Amino acid sequence: MRRGRGKSPTELLLSGKELSYNNLLDVEAALAAVRGHGENACAIVKHGNPCGVAVASSRGRALELAWSSDPVSAFGSVIAFGGKVSRADVVSLGLDDPDKSKRKFVEVVVAPEFDADAVTYLATNKNLRVLPLRPEDVTGAEDLRLCLGHLLVQDPDEQLFTKLEVATKSPFSPDRELAELGTRVVRSIKSNAIAIVTRLPGGEAMLLGMGAGQPNRVASARIAVERAHATLRDHGLTGDELNAACAKAYAVSDAFLPFADTLEVLADGGFRVLLEPGGSILDAEVVAVGEARGVTVIMTETRHFRH
């Protein structure tokens, strides 16, 4: 079923098999994850959560960075791009590699538009679905869900944050663009959500690791830290270089910290900047622990909390 007059996603397919129920859910999640980052952005989604997001000098470079965020989870994923895709943007998938073990398995590639050469290349895998949809196609849509025989309607989560207030005492000037990237990513992740993002030399930015859907925020923080460390090691960083990379990354929480335990996990992992909405009755304690552990705490006053 569909609402509105437009063609269904299956009718828009340029190549590949029919879209499944799960494919469609992941396509929507991928478009939401890549939206707002610009044309040279890429998001990789698996089971409704972005496991890789990057903004780079080209869409092809963004794909490579996003894939490196979590190459294991990227297997069987949906990939979304912010702009028109050429063959060069997707050639890193290795779909025509003589060594079949080097071909990356992807369910769907979605972008606003595809060059003819890109479609021909992606069709090398006859099952790979090639879908022209824009990230803007998920903008402003109400969130509808059937629950207990009723239809729940929720306004879209559009606002990133209302402020970036440094709550700890040491002077700190937030990187607004990196804060926006981290917030866009974390609002796309199922709560409890922690996203760790960083800016690379030359201005590119990427998701290092995330924790999603855990019943408690501490567990999500542990998962995000472990994944971020693995990503940095995969990029060749160890020892002091890895520690320095952790210190400049931003950890972003989709909701306030009820206790300081989540911050402690991030600090133990070497992360020194935390964005969170604030609003807990223990905010002062969280900030005090941040000061003691050398973590800059930035309050955003905006919760996301995707369910």
Coordinates of C-alpha atoms in Angstrom, one line a residue:
M1 CA 0.0 0.0 0.0
R2 CA 1.1 3.6 -0.5
R3 CA 0.0 7.0 0.4
G4 CA 0.1 9.6 -2.4
R5 CA 0.2 9.5 -6.2
G6 CA 3.9 8.7 -6.8
K7 CA 5.3 5.5 -8.1
S8 CA 6.1 2.8 -5.6
P9 CA 9.8 2.1 -5.0
T10 CA 9.5 -1.2 -6.8
E11 CA 8.1 0.6 -9.8
L12 CA 11.2 2.9 -9.8
L13 CA 13.8 0.1 -9.8
L14 CA 16.4 0.4 -12.5
S15 CA 17.8 -3.0 -11.9
G16 CA 17.7 -6.0 -9.5
K17 CA 15.1 -8.1 -7.8
E18 CA 11.9 -6.9 -6.3
L19 CA 12.2 -5.0 -3.0
S20 CA 11.3 -7.0 0.1
Y21 CA 9.6 -5.6 3.2
N22 CA 12.9 -5.5 5.1
N23 CA 14.6 -3.8 2.1
L24 CA 12.0 -1.0 2.1
L25 CA 12.5 -0.4 5.8
D26 CA 16.2 -0.2 5.4
V27 CA 15.9 2.0 2.3
E28 CA 13.9 4.5 4.4
A29 CA 16.4 4.3 7.2
A30 CA 19.4 4.8 4.8
L31 CA 17.8 7.9 3.2
A32 CA 17.1 9.3 6.7
A33 CA 20.7 8.7 7.7
V34 CA 22.2 10.3 4.6
R35 CA 19.8 13.3 4.5
G36 CA 21.3 16.7 5.3
H37 CA 24.9 15.8 4.8
G38 CA 25.2 17.1 1.3
E39 CA 25.8 15.4 -2.1
N40 CA 29.2 13.8 -1.2
A41 CA 27.7 11.8 1.6
C42 CA 27.1 8.0 2.0
A43 CA 25.3 6.0 4.6
I44 CA 25.3 2.3 5.0
V45 CA 22.3 0.7 6.9
K46 CA 21.8 -2.8 8.3
H47 CA 18.7 -3.8 10.2
G48 CA 17.5 -0.3 10.4
N49 CA 20.7 1.3 11.8
P50 CA 23.5 3.2 10.1
C51 CA 26.7 1.2 10.6
G52 CA 28.7 3.6 8.3
V53 CA 28.3 7.2 7.5
A54 CA 30.8 9.6 5.8
V55 CA 31.0 13.0 4.2
A56 CA 34.0 13.2 1.9
S57 CA 35.6 14.8 -1.2
S58 CA 33.7 12.5 -3.5
R59 CA 30.8 10.1 -3.2
G60 CA 33.2 7.2 -4.0
R61 CA 35.5 8.3 -1.2
A62 CA 32.5 8.6 1.1
L63 CA 31.5 5.0 0.3
E64 CA 35.0 3.7 1.1
L65 CA 35.1 5.6 4.5
A66 CA 31.5 4.5 5.4
W67 CA 32.3 0.9 4.6
S68 CA 35.4 1.1 6.7
S69 CA 33.3 2.1 9.8
D70 CA 32.1 -1.5 10.1
P71 CA 32.9 -3.8 7.2
V72 CA 31.4 -6.8 8.9
S73 CA 28.0 -5.2 9.4
A74 CA 28.1 -3.7 5.9
F75 CA 27.7 -7.2 4.4
G76 CA 24.1 -7.4 3.1
S77 CA 23.4 -3.7 3.6
V78 CA 21.6 -0.9 2.0
I79 CA 23.8 2.0 0.7
A80 CA 22.4 5.5 0.2
F81 CA 24.2 8.4 -1.4
G82 CA 23.4 12.1 -1.2
G83 CA 24.0 12.9 -4.9
K84 CA 24.1 11.5 -8.4
V85 CA 26.1 8.3 -8.6
S86 CA 28.7 7.5 -11.3
R87 CA 30.5 4.2 -12.0
A88 CA 33.6 5.6 -10.2
D89 CA 31.6 6.2 -7.1
V90 CA 30.7 2.5 -6.7
V91 CA 33.6 0.6 -8.3
S92 CA 35.0 -0.1 -4.8
L93 CA 32.2 -2.6 -4.4
G94 CA 34.3 -4.9 -6.7
L95 CA 31.3 -6.4 -8.4
D96 CA 33.2 -7.5 -11.4
D97 CA 36.3 -8.7 -9.5
P98 CA 37.5 -12.1 -10.9
D99 CA 38.0 -13.2 -7.3
K100 CA 34.4 -13.5 -6.2
S101 CA 35.4 -13.4 -2.5
K102 CA 36.3 -9.8 -3.0
R103 CA 32.9 -8.8 -4.3
K104 CA 31.0 -6.8 -1.7
F105 CA 27.5 -8.1 -1.0
V106 CA 24.9 -5.3 -1.0
E107 CA 21.1 -5.6 -1.1
V108 CA 20.2 -2.1 -2.4
V109 CA 22.0 1.0 -3.7
V110 CA 19.8 4.2 -3.5
A111 CA 20.6 7.6 -4.8
P112 CA 18.8 10.6 -6.3
E113 CA 20.1 9.7 -9.8
F114 CA 22.5 7.2 -11.5
D115 CA 24.7 7.5 -14.6
A116 CA 24.0 4.9 -17.2
D117 CA 27.5 3.5 -16.6
A118 CA 26.7 3.2 -12.9
V119 CA 23.5 1.2 -13.6
T120 CA 25.4 -1.1 -16.0
Y121 CA 28.1 -1.7 -13.5
L122 CA 25.7 -2.3 -10.6
A123 CA 23.6 -4.7 -12.7
T124 CA 26.7 -6.9 -12.8
N125 CA 25.0 -8.4 -9.8
K126 CA 21.6 -9.2 -11.2
N127 CA 20.1 -9.3 -7.7
L128 CA 21.3 -5.9 -6.6
R129 CA 18.5 -3.4 -6.5
V130 CA 19.3 0.0 -7.9
L131 CA 16.8 2.6 -6.7
P132 CA 16.5 6.3 -7.7
L133 CA 15.2 8.1 -4.6
R134 CA 16.2 11.4 -3.0
P135 CA 17.0 11.8 0.7
E136 CA 14.5 14.6 0.6
D137 CA 11.8 12.0 -0.1
V138 CA 11.8 11.1 3.6
T139 CA 11.6 14.8 4.8
G140 CA 8.6 15.9 6.8
A141 CA 6.8 12.5 6.7
E142 CA 4.8 11.8 9.8
D143 CA 5.9 8.6 11.7
L144 CA 2.9 6.3 11.6
R145 CA 2.7 3.1 13.6
L146 CA -0.1 0.6 14.5
C147 CA -0.1 -0.1 18.2
L148 CA -2.8 -2.0 20.2
G149 CA -5.3 -1.5 17.5
H150 CA -4.7 2.2 17.2
L151 CA -2.7 4.3 14.8
L152 CA 0.0 6.4 16.5
V153 CA 1.0 9.6 14.7
Q154 CA 4.3 11.4 15.6
D155 CA 5.7 14.5 14.1
P156 CA 9.0 14.1 12.3
D157 CA 12.3 14.6 14.2
E158 CA 13.7 17.5 12.3
Q159 CA 15.5 19.7 14.8
L160 CA 19.1 18.8 15.5
F161 CA 19.7 20.8 18.6
T162 CA 18.7 24.2 20.0
K163 CA 22.1 25.0 21.4
L164 CA 25.7 23.8 21.9
E165 CA 26.4 24.9 25.5
V166 CA 29.7 23.8 27.0
A167 CA 28.8 22.8 30.6
T168 CA 32.3 22.0 31.8
K169 CA 34.6 24.8 32.9
S170 CA 37.6 24.5 30.5
P171 CA 37.2 26.7 27.4
F172 CA 36.2 24.8 24.3
S173 CA 34.9 25.9 20.9
P174 CA 32.6 23.2 19.4
D175 CA 33.0 22.1 15.8
R176 CA 29.5 22.8 14.8
E177 CA 29.7 20.8 11.5
L178 CA 31.0 17.8 13.3
A179 CA 28.3 18.2 16.0
E180 CA 25.6 18.3 13.3
L181 CA 27.0 15.2 11.6
G182 CA 27.0 13.3 14.9
T183 CA 23.5 14.4 15.8
R184 CA 22.1 13.5 12.3
V185 CA 23.7 10.1 12.7
V186 CA 22.6 9.5 16.3
R187 CA 19.0 10.5 15.6
S188 CA 19.0 7.8 12.9
I189 CA 20.0 5.1 15.3
K190 CA 17.6 3.1 17.5
S191 CA 17.7 4.2 21.1
N192 CA 19.6 3.8 23.4
A193 CA 22.0 5.3 20.9
I194 CA 25.6 6.5 21.1
A195 CA 27.5 7.7 17.9
I196 CA 31.2 8.5 17.8
V197 CA 32.2 10.7 14.8
T198 CA 35.4 12.4 13.8
R199 CA 36.9 14.8 11.3
L200 CA 39.7 13.6 9.2
P201 CA 42.7 15.6 7.8
G202 CA 41.4 17.6 4.8
G203 CA 37.9 18.1 6.3
E204 CA 36.3 14.8 5.6
A205 CA 34.2 13.3 8.4
M206 CA 32.9 9.9 9.3
L207 CA 31.2 7.7 11.8
L208 CA 33.8 5.7 13.8
G209 CA 31.5 3.5 15.8
M210 CA 28.0 3.4 17.2
G211 CA 26.0 1.5 19.8
A212 CA 22.3 0.9 19.1
G213 CA 19.1 -0.4 20.6
Q214 CA 20.4 -1.5 23.9
P215 CA 18.1 -1.5 26.9
N216 CA 20.7 0.7 28.8
R217 CA 22.9 3.5 27.6
V218 CA 26.0 2.1 29.2
A219 CA 25.9 -1.0 27.0
S220 CA 25.5 1.2 23.9
A221 CA 28.5 3.3 24.9
R222 CA 30.6 0.2 25.4
I223 CA 29.7 -1.1 21.9
A224 CA 30.4 2.3 20.3
V225 CA 33.8 2.6 22.0
E226 CA 34.8 -1.0 20.9
R227 CA 33.7 -0.3 17.3
A228 CA 35.4 3.1 17.2
H229 CA 38.7 1.6 18.4
A230 CA 38.5 -1.2 15.8
T231 CA 37.9 1.4 13.0
L232 CA 40.9 3.5 14.1
R233 CA 43.0 0.3 14.2
D234 CA 41.8 -0.6 10.7
H235 CA 43.0 2.8 9.6
G236 CA 46.4 2.0 10.9
L237 CA 46.4 3.9 14.2
T238 CA 47.8 2.4 17.4
G239 CA 49.3 3.7 20.6
D240 CA 49.6 7.5 20.9
E241 CA 48.1 8.1 17.5
L242 CA 45.0 6.1 18.4
N243 CA 44.7 7.9 21.7
A244 CA 45.0 11.3 20.0
A245 CA 42.3 10.3 17.4
C246 CA 39.9 9.3 20.2
A247 CA 40.5 12.6 22.1
K248 CA 39.4 14.7 19.1
A249 CA 36.4 12.6 18.2
Y250 CA 32.8 13.6 19.3
A251 CA 30.6 11.1 21.2
V252 CA 26.9 11.9 20.8
S253 CA 24.1 10.6 22.9
D254 CA 20.5 10.7 21.7
A255 CA 19.1 11.3 25.2
F256 CA 20.4 12.6 28.5
L257 CA 22.6 10.6 30.8
P258 CA 20.7 9.6 34.0
F259 CA 24.0 8.8 35.7
A260 CA 27.7 9.4 35.0
D261 CA 28.4 5.7 34.1
T262 CA 28.0 6.3 30.4
L263 CA 30.5 9.2 30.5
E264 CA 32.9 6.9 32.5
V265 CA 32.8 4.3 29.7
L266 CA 33.6 6.9 27.1
A267 CA 36.4 8.4 29.2
D268 CA 37.9 5.0 29.8
G269 CA 38.0 4.6 26.0
G270 CA 39.9 7.8 25.6
F271 CA 37.0 10.0 24.3
R272 CA 37.1 13.6 25.5
V273 CA 34.1 15.3 24.0
L274 CA 30.5 14.3 24.7
L275 CA 27.3 15.9 23.3
E276 CA 24.1 15.1 25.2
P277 CA 20.7 16.8 25.6
G278 CA 20.9 17.4 29.4
G279 CA 17.8 17.4 31.5
S280 CA 18.7 14.8 34.1
I281 CA 18.3 15.6 37.8
L282 CA 22.0 14.4 38.0
D283 CA 23.3 16.7 35.2
A284 CA 25.6 18.5 37.7
E285 CA 27.1 15.2 38.8
V286 CA 27.7 14.1 35.2
V287 CA 29.4 17.5 34.4
A288 CA 31.5 17.2 37.6
V289 CA 32.7 13.7 36.6
G290 CA 33.4 15.0 33.1
E291 CA 35.6 17.7 34.6
A292 CA 37.4 15.2 36.8
R293 CA 38.0 12.9 33.8
G294 CA 39.0 15.5 31.3
V295 CA 35.8 15.2 29.2
T296 CA 34.2 18.3 27.7
V297 CA 30.4 18.0 28.2
I298 CA 28.2 19.9 25.7
M299 CA 24.5 20.2 26.3
T300 CA 22.2 20.4 23.2
E301 CA 18.8 20.6 24.9
T302 CA 17.3 18.4 22.2
R303 CA 16.4 14.7 22.6
H304 CA 16.0 12.3 19.7
F305 CA 15.2 8.8 21.2
R306 CA 14.3 6.8 18.1
H307 CA 12.0 3.9 18.9

